[in-house]
C-alpha cells in the first residue's frame, strides 16, 4: 500500500525564490502534519490539519511560510521568499482520526537555499 | 509538555537484544509513550506505543515501569538494519489527533 508521498525529494534554489513542497497523505487519513528537521533544532512540528482545516499553525516560523490543504489527498507547504536559513528536510505525516493512531511519515524533501 | 531523556548513543552486537531506555518522569496519567526511529535519509518510522501496560508487536517490545516514569524499548534480535536514531516521545493530545514533540533521540549502532 502507498505510504505518504512527498515531492520533490530534493530541491535546490536561490534565495528569494518561491518554493512549493507537496504531500499526498495516505488515503483515508484525516490528519496531516508538516515537520521540519535541522541539525540545530531537530524535528519540529510546523502545522497540523484535520479534515483539510488548519488546526494548529503555531510552529510556522514566520509569514513567509504558508500551508494549504485544498482536498483530502493533497497539501502544499510554500515558502516565499525563501532564505538560506530555510534549508532543512521537510517531512509530511498523516494519521487516521483518533488519539491512539500512529503518524506515518513520508521520506521528506531535502531543501537547500543558496 | 512532558519531556523525555534518552542516552545520546548506544551500541549492541548483531543478533543480541537492544534495550533502549527512556525517562519521562513528568508524564501525566493519560499521556502515551510513543517510539519512532529514523534511519538515515528516511522519514521517522513508527515502532510502538503504550500507556501503562507492556506492549509487543512484530518490531519490538515496550516495557513501562509501574510508576510510568520510565520505559524501555526492546529489539529482541538486533540486525544491522536496526542502526538508526530512536526517539522516545510523550505525545501531546490536540483535538482529534496529537502532537509529537521529538527530542534528540538515541543513536543506536548495531555492530556485526
Coordinates of N, CA and C in Angstrom, one line a residue:
Chain A
X1 N 0.8 -1.2 0.0 CA 0.0 0.0 0.0 C 0.9 1.3 0.0
X2 N 0.4 2.3 -0.7 CA 1.3 3.5 -0.8 C 1.3 4.2 0.5
X3 N 2.5 4.7 0.9 CA 2.6 5.5 2.1 C 2.4 7.0 1.8
X4 N 2.9 7.8 2.6 CA 2.8 9.3 2.4 C 3.8 9.6 1.3
X5 N 3.4 10.3 0.3 CA 4.2 10.6 -0.8 C 4.6 12.1 -0.9
X6 N 5.8 12.4 -0.9 CA 6.3 13.8 -0.9 C 7.0 14.1 -2.2
X7 N 6.9 15.3 -2.7 CA 7.7 15.7 -3.9 C 8.0 17.2 -3.8
X8 N 9.1 17.6 -4.3 CA 10.2 16.8 -4.8 C 11.0 16.1 -3.7
X9 N 11.9 15.2 -4.0 CA 12.7 14.6 -2.9 C 13.8 15.6 -2.6
X10 N 14.3 16.3 -3.6 CA 15.4 17.3 -3.4 C 15.0 18.6 -4.1
X11 N 15.4 19.7 -3.5 CA 15.1 21.0 -4.2 C 16.3 21.9 -3.8
X12 N 16.9 22.4 -4.9 CA 18.0 23.4 -4.7 C 17.5 24.7 -5.4
X13 N 17.5 25.8 -4.7 CA 17.1 27.0 -5.4 C 17.8 28.2 -4.7
X14 N 17.8 29.3 -5.4 CA 18.4 30.5 -4.9 C 17.5 31.3 -4.0
X15 N 18.1 32.0 -3.0 CA 17.3 32.8 -2.1 C 16.5 33.8 -2.8
X16 N 15.3 34.0 -2.2 CA 14.3 34.9 -2.9 C 13.3 34.2 -3.7
X17 N 13.6 33.0 -4.1 CA 12.7 32.3 -5.0 C 11.6 31.7 -4.1
X18 N 10.4 31.4 -4.8 CA 9.3 30.7 -4.1 C 9.6 29.2 -4.2
X19 N 9.3 28.5 -3.1 CA 9.5 27.1 -3.0 C 8.1 26.5 -2.6
X20 N 7.7 25.4 -3.4 CA 6.5 24.7 -3.0 C 6.8 23.3 -2.8
X21 N 6.5 22.8 -1.6 CA 6.6 21.4 -1.3 C 5.2 20.7 -1.3
X22 N 5.2 19.5 -1.8 CA 3.9 18.8 -1.9 C 3.8 17.5 -1.2
X23 N 2.6 17.2 -0.7 CA 2.4 16.0 0.0 C 1.1 15.3 -0.3
X24 N 1.1 14.0 -0.5 CA -0.1 13.2 -0.7 C -0.2 12.3 0.5
X25 N -1.2 12.5 1.4 CA -1.3 11.6 2.6 C -1.8 10.2 2.2
X26 N -1.8 9.4 3.2 CA -2.3 8.0 3.0 C -3.9 8.2 2.9
X27 N -4.4 7.5 1.9 CA -5.9 7.5 1.7 C -6.6 7.1 2.9
X28 N -7.6 8.0 3.3 CA -8.4 7.7 4.5 C -7.9 8.3 5.8
X29 N -6.7 8.9 5.7 CA -6.2 9.6 6.9 C -6.8 11.0 7.0
X30 N -7.3 11.4 8.1 CA -7.9 12.7 8.3 C -7.0 13.8 8.8
X31 N -5.9 13.4 9.3 CA -4.9 14.4 9.9 C -3.7 14.4 9.1
X32 N -3.2 15.6 8.9 CA -1.9 15.8 8.1 C -1.0 16.8 8.8
X33 N 0.3 16.5 8.9 CA 1.2 17.2 9.7 C 2.4 17.6 8.8
X34 N 2.9 18.8 8.9 CA 4.2 19.2 8.3 C 5.2 19.4 9.4
X35 N 6.4 18.8 9.2 CA 7.5 18.9 10.2 C 8.7 19.5 9.4
X36 N 9.6 20.0 10.2 CA 10.9 20.4 9.6 C 12.0 19.9 10.5
X37 N 13.1 19.4 9.8 CA 14.2 18.8 10.6 C 15.5 19.5 10.2
X38 N 16.2 20.1 11.2 CA 17.5 20.6 11.0 C 18.5 20.1 12.1
X39 N 19.8 20.2 11.8 CA 20.7 19.7 12.8 C 20.6 20.5 14.1
X40 N 20.4 21.7 14.0 CA 20.3 22.6 15.2 C 19.1 22.3 16.1
X41 N 17.9 22.2 15.4 CA 16.7 22.2 16.2 C 15.9 20.8 16.1
X42 N 16.5 19.9 15.4 CA 15.9 18.6 15.4 C 14.6 18.6 14.6
X43 N 13.6 17.8 14.9 CA 12.3 17.7 14.2 C 11.3 18.6 14.9
X44 N 10.7 19.5 14.2 CA 9.7 20.4 14.8 C 8.4 20.3 14.0
X45 N 7.3 20.4 14.7 CA 6.0 20.4 14.0 C 5.8 21.9 13.6
X46 N 5.4 22.0 12.3 CA 5.1 23.3 11.7 C 3.6 23.6 11.8
X47 N 2.8 22.7 11.3 CA 1.4 22.9 11.2 C 0.7 21.6 11.1
X48 N -0.6 21.6 11.5 CA -1.4 20.4 11.6 C -2.7 20.7 11.0
X49 N -3.2 19.8 10.1 CA -4.5 19.9 9.5 C -5.4 18.7 10.0
X50 N -6.7 19.0 10.2 CA -7.6 17.9 10.4 C -8.8 18.1 9.5
X51 N -9.2 17.1 8.7 CA -10.2 17.2 7.8 C -10.1 18.4 6.9
X52 N -8.8 18.6 6.4 CA -8.4 19.7 5.5 C -8.4 21.1 6.1
X53 N -8.7 21.2 7.4 CA -8.7 22.5 8.1 C -7.5 22.7 8.9
X54 N -6.8 23.8 8.8 CA -5.6 24.0 9.7 C -6.1 24.2 11.1
X55 N -5.5 23.4 12.0 CA -5.9 23.4 13.4 C -4.9 24.1 14.3
X56 N -3.6 23.9 14.0 CA -2.6 24.5 14.9 C -1.4 24.8 14.0
X57 N -1.2 26.1 13.8 CA 0.0 26.6 12.9 C 1.0 27.3 13.8
X58 N 1.0 27.1 15.1 CA 1.9 27.8 16.0 C 3.3 27.5 15.7
X59 N 3.6 26.4 15.0 CA 5.0 26.1 14.7 C 5.5 26.8 13.4
X60 N 4.7 27.4 12.7 CA 5.1 28.0 11.4 C 6.0 29.2 11.8
X61 N 7.3 29.2 11.3 CA 8.3 30.2 11.7 C 7.9 31.6 11.5
X62 N 7.4 32.0 10.3 CA 7.1 33.4 10.0 C 6.1 33.4 8.8
X63 N 5.8 34.6 8.5 CA 4.8 34.8 7.4 C 5.2 34.4 6.1
X64 N 6.5 34.1 5.9 CA 7.0 33.6 4.6 C 6.5 32.2 4.4
X65 N 6.1 31.5 5.4 CA 5.7 30.2 5.3 C 4.1 30.1 5.3
X66 N 3.6 29.3 4.4 CA 2.2 29.1 4.3 C 1.9 27.7 3.9
X67 N 0.8 27.1 4.4 CA 0.4 25.7 4.0 C -1.1 25.7 3.7
X68 N -1.4 24.8 2.7 CA -2.8 24.7 2.3 C -3.1 23.2 2.2
X69 N -4.4 22.9 2.3 CA -4.8 21.5 2.1 C -6.2 21.6 1.3
X70 N -6.1 21.8 0.0 CA -7.4 22.0 -0.8 C -8.3 20.8 -0.8
X71 N -7.8 19.6 -0.6 CA -8.6 18.4 -0.5 C -7.9 17.4 0.3
X72 N -8.6 16.3 0.5 CA -8.2 15.3 1.5 C -6.9 14.5 1.0
X73 N -6.6 14.7 -0.3 CA -5.4 13.9 -0.8 C -4.3 14.8 -1.2
X74 N -4.2 16.0 -0.8 CA -3.1 16.9 -1.3 C -2.9 18.1 -0.3
X75 N -1.6 18.3 0.0 CA -1.3 19.5 0.8 C 0.0 20.1 0.2
X76 N 0.1 21.4 0.4 CA 1.3 22.1 0.0 C 1.9 22.9 1.1
X77 N 3.2 23.1 1.2 CA 3.9 24.0 2.1 C 4.7 24.9 1.2
X78 N 4.4 26.2 1.3 CA 5.1 27.2 0.4 C 5.9 28.1 1.2
X79 N 7.1 28.5 0.7 CA 8.0 29.4 1.3 C 8.2 30.5 0.3
X80 N 7.9 31.8 0.6 CA 8.0 32.9 -0.3 C 8.2 34.2 0.5
X81 N 9.4 34.8 0.3 CA 10.6 34.4 -0.4 C 11.4 33.5 0.5
X82 N 12.2 32.6 -0.2 CA 13.0 31.6 0.6 C 14.3 32.3 1.0
X83 N 14.8 31.8 2.1 CA 16.1 32.3 2.7 C 17.0 31.1 3.0
X84 N 18.3 31.3 3.0 CA 19.2 30.2 3.3 C 18.9 29.5 4.6
X85 N 18.4 30.2 5.6 CA 18.1 29.5 6.9 C 16.9 28.6 6.8
X86 N 16.2 28.6 5.7 CA 15.1 27.7 5.5 C 15.6 26.3 5.0
X87 N 16.9 26.2 4.7 CA 17.4 24.9 4.3 C 17.2 23.9 5.4
X88 N 16.6 22.7 5.0 CA 16.3 21.7 6.0 C 15.6 20.6 5.3
X89 N 15.3 19.5 6.0 CA 14.5 18.4 5.4 C 13.1 18.6 6.0
X90 N 12.1 18.7 5.1 CA 10.7 18.9 5.4 C 9.9 17.6 5.3
X91 N 9.3 17.2 6.3 CA 8.5 15.9 6.3 C 7.0 16.2 6.4
X92 N 6.3 15.4 5.7 CA 4.9 15.4 5.9 C 4.5 14.0 6.5
X93 N 3.5 14.1 7.4 CA 3.0 12.8 8.0 C 1.5 12.9 8.0
X94 N 0.9 11.7 8.1 CA -0.6 11.6 8.2 C -1.0 10.5 9.1
X95 N -2.2 10.7 9.6 CA -2.7 9.7 10.6 C -4.3 9.6 10.5
X96 N -4.8 8.5 10.8 CA -6.3 8.5 10.9 C -6.7 9.3 12.1
X97 N -8.0 9.6 12.2 CA -8.5 10.3 13.4 C -8.3 9.4 14.6
X98 N -8.2 10.1 15.7 CA -8.1 9.3 17.0 C -6.8 9.6 17.7
X99 N -6.9 9.5 19.0 CA -5.7 9.8 19.8 C -4.8 8.7 20.0
X100 N -5.2 7.5 19.4 CA -4.4 6.3 19.5 C -3.8 5.8 18.2
X101 N -3.8 6.7 17.2 CA -3.3 6.2 15.9 C -1.9 6.8 15.6
X102 N -1.0 5.9 15.1 CA 0.3 6.4 14.9 C 0.4 7.3 13.6
X103 N 1.3 8.3 13.6 CA 1.5 9.1 12.5 C 2.5 8.4 11.5
X104 N 2.2 8.5 10.2 CA 3.1 7.8 9.2 C 3.7 8.9 8.4
X105 N 5.1 8.8 8.3 CA 5.8 9.9 7.7 C 6.2 9.5 6.2
X106 N 6.3 10.6 5.4 CA 6.9 10.4 4.1 C 8.5 10.5 4.2
X107 N 9.1 10.3 3.1 CA 10.6 10.3 3.1 C 11.2 11.7 3.1
X108 N 10.4 12.7 3.0 CA 10.9 14.1 3.2 C 11.3 14.8 1.9
X109 N 11.4 16.1 1.9 CA 12.0 16.9 0.9 C 13.2 17.6 1.4
X110 N 14.4 17.3 0.8 CA 15.6 18.0 1.3 C 15.8 19.3 0.5
X111 N 15.6 20.4 1.2 CA 15.6 21.7 0.6 C 16.9 22.5 0.9
X112 N 17.5 23.0 -0.1 CA 18.8 23.8 0.0 C 18.5 25.1 -0.7
X113 N 18.7 26.2 0.1 CA 18.5 27.5 -0.4 C 19.9 28.2 -0.5
X114 N 20.3 28.5 -1.6 CA 21.7 29.1 -1.8 C 21.7 30.6 -1.7
Chain B
X1 N 4.3 20.2 28.4 CA 4.6 19.0 27.6 C 5.6 18.2 28.4
X2 N 5.3 16.9 28.6 CA 6.2 16.0 29.2 C 7.5 15.9 28.4
X3 N 8.6 15.9 29.1 CA 9.9 15.8 28.3 C 10.5 14.4 28.6
X4 N 11.3 14.0 27.7 CA 11.9 12.7 27.8 C 13.4 12.8 27.8
X5 N 14.1 11.9 28.4 CA 15.6 11.9 28.5 C 16.0 10.5 28.0
X6 N 16.9 10.6 27.0 CA 17.5 9.3 26.4 C 19.0 9.4 26.4
X7 N 19.7 8.3 26.4 CA 21.1 8.4 26.2 C 21.4 8.8 24.8
X8 N 22.5 9.5 24.6 CA 22.8 10.0 23.3 C 23.1 8.9 22.3
X9 N 23.8 7.9 22.7 CA 24.2 6.8 21.8 C 24.3 5.5 22.6
X10 N 24.1 4.4 21.8 CA 24.3 3.1 22.4 C 24.8 2.2 21.2
X11 N 25.3 1.0 21.6 CA 25.6 0.1 20.6 C 25.3 -1.3 21.1
X12 N 25.1 -2.2 20.2 CA 24.9 -3.6 20.6 C 25.4 -4.5 19.4
X13 N 25.6 -5.8 19.7 CA 26.1 -6.7 18.7 C 24.9 -7.3 17.9
X14 N 25.1 -7.5 16.7 CA 24.1 -8.1 15.8 C 23.6 -9.4 16.4
X15 N 22.3 -9.6 16.4 CA 21.7 -10.9 17.0 C 21.4 -10.8 18.4
X16 N 21.9 -9.8 19.1 CA 21.6 -9.6 20.5 C 20.5 -8.7 20.7
X17 N 19.9 -8.7 21.9 CA 18.8 -7.7 22.2 C 19.4 -6.3 22.4
X18 N 18.7 -5.4 21.9 CA 19.0 -4.0 22.1 C 17.9 -3.4 23.1
X19 N 18.4 -2.9 24.2 CA 17.5 -2.3 25.2 C 17.7 -0.8 25.3
X20 N 16.7 0.0 24.9 CA 16.9 1.4 24.8 C 16.0 2.1 25.9
X21 N 16.7 2.7 26.9 CA 15.9 3.3 28.0 C 15.4 4.7 27.7
X22 N 14.4 5.1 28.4 CA 13.9 6.5 28.3 C 13.3 6.9 29.6
X23 N 13.6 8.1 30.1 CA 13.0 8.6 31.3 C 12.0 9.7 30.9
X24 N 10.8 9.6 31.6 CA 9.7 10.6 31.3 C 9.0 10.8 32.7
X25 N 9.8 11.4 33.6 CA 9.3 11.4 35.0 C 8.2 12.4 35.2
X26 N 7.9 13.3 34.2 CA 6.8 14.3 34.4 C 5.6 13.9 33.6
X27 N 5.5 12.6 33.2 CA 4.4 12.2 32.3 C 3.1 12.2 33.1
X28 N 2.0 12.6 32.4 CA 0.7 12.7 33.1 C 0.0 11.3 32.9
X29 N -1.1 11.2 33.7 CA -1.7 9.9 33.7 C -2.3 9.4 32.4
X30 N -2.7 10.4 31.5 CA -3.4 10.0 30.3 C -2.5 10.1 29.1
X31 N -1.2 10.3 29.3 CA -0.2 10.5 28.2 C 0.4 9.2 27.8
X32 N 0.4 9.0 26.5 CA 1.0 7.8 25.9 C 2.5 8.0 25.6
X33 N 3.2 6.9 25.7 CA 4.6 6.9 25.2 C 4.7 6.3 23.8
X34 N 5.3 7.0 22.9 CA 5.5 6.6 21.6 C 7.0 6.4 21.3
X35 N 7.3 5.4 20.5 CA 8.7 5.2 20.0 C 8.7 5.2 18.4
X36 N 9.6 6.0 17.9 CA 9.8 6.1 16.5 C 11.3 5.9 16.3
X37 N 11.7 5.5 15.1 CA 13.1 5.5 14.7 C 13.3 6.2 13.3
X38 N 14.5 6.6 13.1 CA 14.8 7.3 11.8 C 16.1 6.8 11.3
X39 N 15.9 6.0 10.2 CA 17.1 5.5 9.5 C 17.6 6.6 8.6
X40 N 18.9 6.7 8.4 CA 19.5 7.8 7.6 C 18.8 8.1 6.3
X41 N 18.4 9.3 6.1 CA 17.8 9.8 4.9 C 16.4 9.4 4.7
X42 N 15.8 8.8 5.7 CA 14.4 8.4 5.6 C 13.5 9.2 6.7
X43 N 12.2 9.1 6.5 CA 11.3 9.7 7.5 C 11.2 8.9 8.7
X44 N 10.8 9.5 9.8 CA 10.6 8.7 11.0 C 9.6 7.5 10.8
X45 N 9.9 6.4 11.4 CA 9.1 5.2 11.3 C 8.5 4.9 12.6
X46 N 7.2 4.7 12.7 CA 6.5 4.3 13.9 C 7.0 2.9 14.3
X47 N 7.2 2.7 15.6 CA 7.6 1.4 16.1 C 6.5 0.8 17.0
X48 N 6.2 1.6 18.1 CA 5.2 1.0 19.1 C 4.8 2.1 20.0
X49 N 3.7 2.0 20.7 CA 3.3 2.9 21.7 C 2.6 2.2 22.8
X50 N 2.5 2.9 24.0 CA 1.8 2.3 25.1 C 1.4 3.3 26.2
X51 N 0.5 2.9 27.1 CA 0.0 3.8 28.1 C 0.6 3.3 29.5
X52 N 0.2 2.1 29.9 CA 0.8 1.6 31.2 C 1.1 0.2 31.1
X53 N 0.5 -0.6 30.2 CA 0.8 -2.0 30.1 C 1.9 -2.2 29.1
X54 N 2.7 -3.3 29.3 CA 3.7 -3.6 28.4 C 3.1 -4.0 27.0
X55 N 3.8 -3.7 26.0 CA 3.2 -3.9 24.6 C 4.3 -4.6 23.8
X56 N 3.8 -5.4 22.8 CA 4.7 -6.1 21.9 C 4.0 -6.1 20.5
X57 N 4.9 -5.9 19.5 CA 4.4 -6.1 18.2 C 5.5 -6.8 17.4
X58 N 5.4 -6.8 16.1 CA 6.3 -7.6 15.3 C 7.7 -6.9 15.2
X59 N 7.8 -5.7 15.6 CA 9.1 -5.0 15.6 C 9.8 -5.0 16.9
X60 N 9.0 -4.8 18.0 CA 9.7 -4.5 19.3 C 8.7 -4.8 20.5
X61 N 9.3 -4.7 21.7 CA 8.5 -4.7 22.9 C 8.8 -3.4 23.6
X62 N 7.7 -3.0 24.4 CA 7.8 -1.8 25.2 C 7.5 -2.2 26.6
X63 N 8.4 -1.9 27.5 CA 8.2 -2.2 28.9 C 8.1 -0.8 29.6
X64 N 7.0 -0.6 30.3 CA 6.7 0.7 31.0 C 6.7 0.3 32.5
X65 N 7.5 1.1 33.3 CA 7.5 0.8 34.7 C 6.2 1.1 35.3
X66 N 6.0 0.6 36.5 CA 4.6 0.7 37.2 C 4.3 2.2 37.5
X67 N 5.3 3.0 37.8 CA 5.0 4.4 38.1 C 5.0 5.2 36.8
X68 N 5.3 4.6 35.7 CA 5.2 5.2 34.4 C 6.3 6.3 34.2
X69 N 7.3 6.4 35.0 CA 8.3 7.4 34.9 C 9.4 7.0 33.9
X70 N 9.4 5.8 33.5 CA 10.4 5.4 32.5 C 9.9 4.2 31.7
X71 N 10.6 4.0 30.6 CA 10.2 2.9 29.8 C 11.5 2.4 29.0
X72 N 11.4 1.2 28.5 CA 12.5 0.6 27.7 C 11.9 0.0 26.5
X73 N 12.5 0.3 25.4 CA 12.2 -0.3 24.1 C 13.2 -1.5 23.9
X74 N 12.7 -2.6 23.5 CA 13.5 -3.8 23.3 C 13.4 -4.3 21.9
X75 N 14.5 -4.3 21.2 CA 14.6 -5.0 19.9 C 15.2 -6.4 20.2
X76 N 14.4 -7.4 20.1 CA 14.9 -8.7 20.6 C 16.1 -9.3 19.9
X77 N 16.2 -9.1 18.7 CA 17.3 -9.7 17.9 C 17.8 -8.6 16.9
X78 N 18.6 -7.7 17.4 CA 19.0 -6.6 16.5 C 19.8 -7.1 15.3
X79 N 19.4 -6.4 14.2 CA 20.2 -6.6 12.9 C 20.8 -5.3 12.5
X80 N 21.7 -5.4 11.5 CA 22.4 -4.2 11.1 C 21.5 -3.1 10.6
X81 N 20.3 -3.6 10.0 CA 19.3 -2.6 9.5 C 18.6 -1.9 10.6
X82 N 18.8 -2.3 11.9 CA 18.2 -1.6 13.0 C 19.1 -0.4 13.4
X83 N 20.2 -0.2 12.8 CA 21.0 1.0 13.1 C 20.2 2.3 12.7
X84 N 20.0 3.1 13.7 CA 19.1 4.3 13.5 C 19.1 5.2 14.7
X85 N 18.4 6.3 14.6 CA 18.2 7.1 15.8 C 16.8 6.8 16.3
X86 N 16.7 6.5 17.6 CA 15.4 6.0 18.2 C 14.9 7.2 19.1
X87 N 13.7 7.5 18.8 CA 13.0 8.6 19.6 C 12.0 8.1 20.5
X88 N 12.1 8.5 21.8 CA 11.0 8.2 22.8 C 10.3 9.5 22.9
X89 N 9.0 9.5 22.8 CA 8.1 10.7 22.7 C 6.9 10.5 23.6
X90 N 6.6 11.5 24.4 CA 5.4 11.6 25.1 C 4.5 12.5 24.3
X91 N 3.4 12.0 23.8 CA 2.6 12.8 22.9 C 1.8 13.8 23.7
X92 N 1.4 14.9 22.9 CA 0.5 15.9 23.5 C -0.8 15.8 22.7
X93 N -1.9 15.7 23.4 CA -3.2 15.5 22.7 C -3.7 16.8 22.2
X94 N -4.2 16.9 21.0 CA -4.8 18.0 20.4 C -6.1 17.6 19.8
X95 N -7.2 18.2 20.0 CA -8.4 18.0 19.3 C -8.6 16.5 18.8
X96 N -8.6 16.3 17.5 CA -8.8 15.0 17.0 C -7.6 14.1 16.9
X97 N -6.4 14.7 17.2 CA -5.2 14.0 17.0 C -4.2 14.4 18.1
X98 N -3.0 14.3 17.8 CA -2.0 14.6 18.9 C -0.7 15.1 18.2
X99 N 0.1 15.8 19.1 CA 1.3 16.4 18.6 C 2.5 15.5 19.1
X100 N 3.4 15.2 18.3 CA 4.7 14.5 18.7 C 5.8 15.6 18.8
X101 N 6.4 15.6 20.0 CA 7.5 16.5 20.2 C 8.8 15.7 20.3
X102 N 9.6 15.8 19.3 CA 10.8 14.9 19.2 C 11.9 15.5 20.0
X103 N 12.6 14.7 20.7 CA 13.8 15.1 21.4 C 15.0 14.8 20.5
X104 N 16.2 14.6 21.1 CA 17.4 14.3 20.4 C 17.5 12.8 20.0
X105 N 16.8 12.0 20.8 CA 16.9 10.5 20.5 C 18.2 9.8 20.9
X106 N 18.2 8.5 20.7 CA 19.4 7.7 20.9 C 19.9 7.1 19.6
X107 N 21.1 7.4 19.3 CA 21.7 6.8 18.1 C 22.2 5.4 18.4
X108 N 21.5 4.4 17.9 CA 21.9 3.0 18.1 C 22.7 2.5 16.9
X109 N 23.8 2.0 17.3 CA 24.7 1.3 16.3 C 24.7 -0.2 16.5
X110 N 24.3 -1.0 15.6 CA 24.4 -2.4 15.7 C 25.7 -2.9 15.0
X111 N 26.5 -3.5 15.8 CA 27.8 -4.0 15.3 C 27.7 -5.4 14.7
X112 N 28.5 -5.6 13.6 CA 28.5 -7.0 13.0 C 29.1 -8.0 14.0

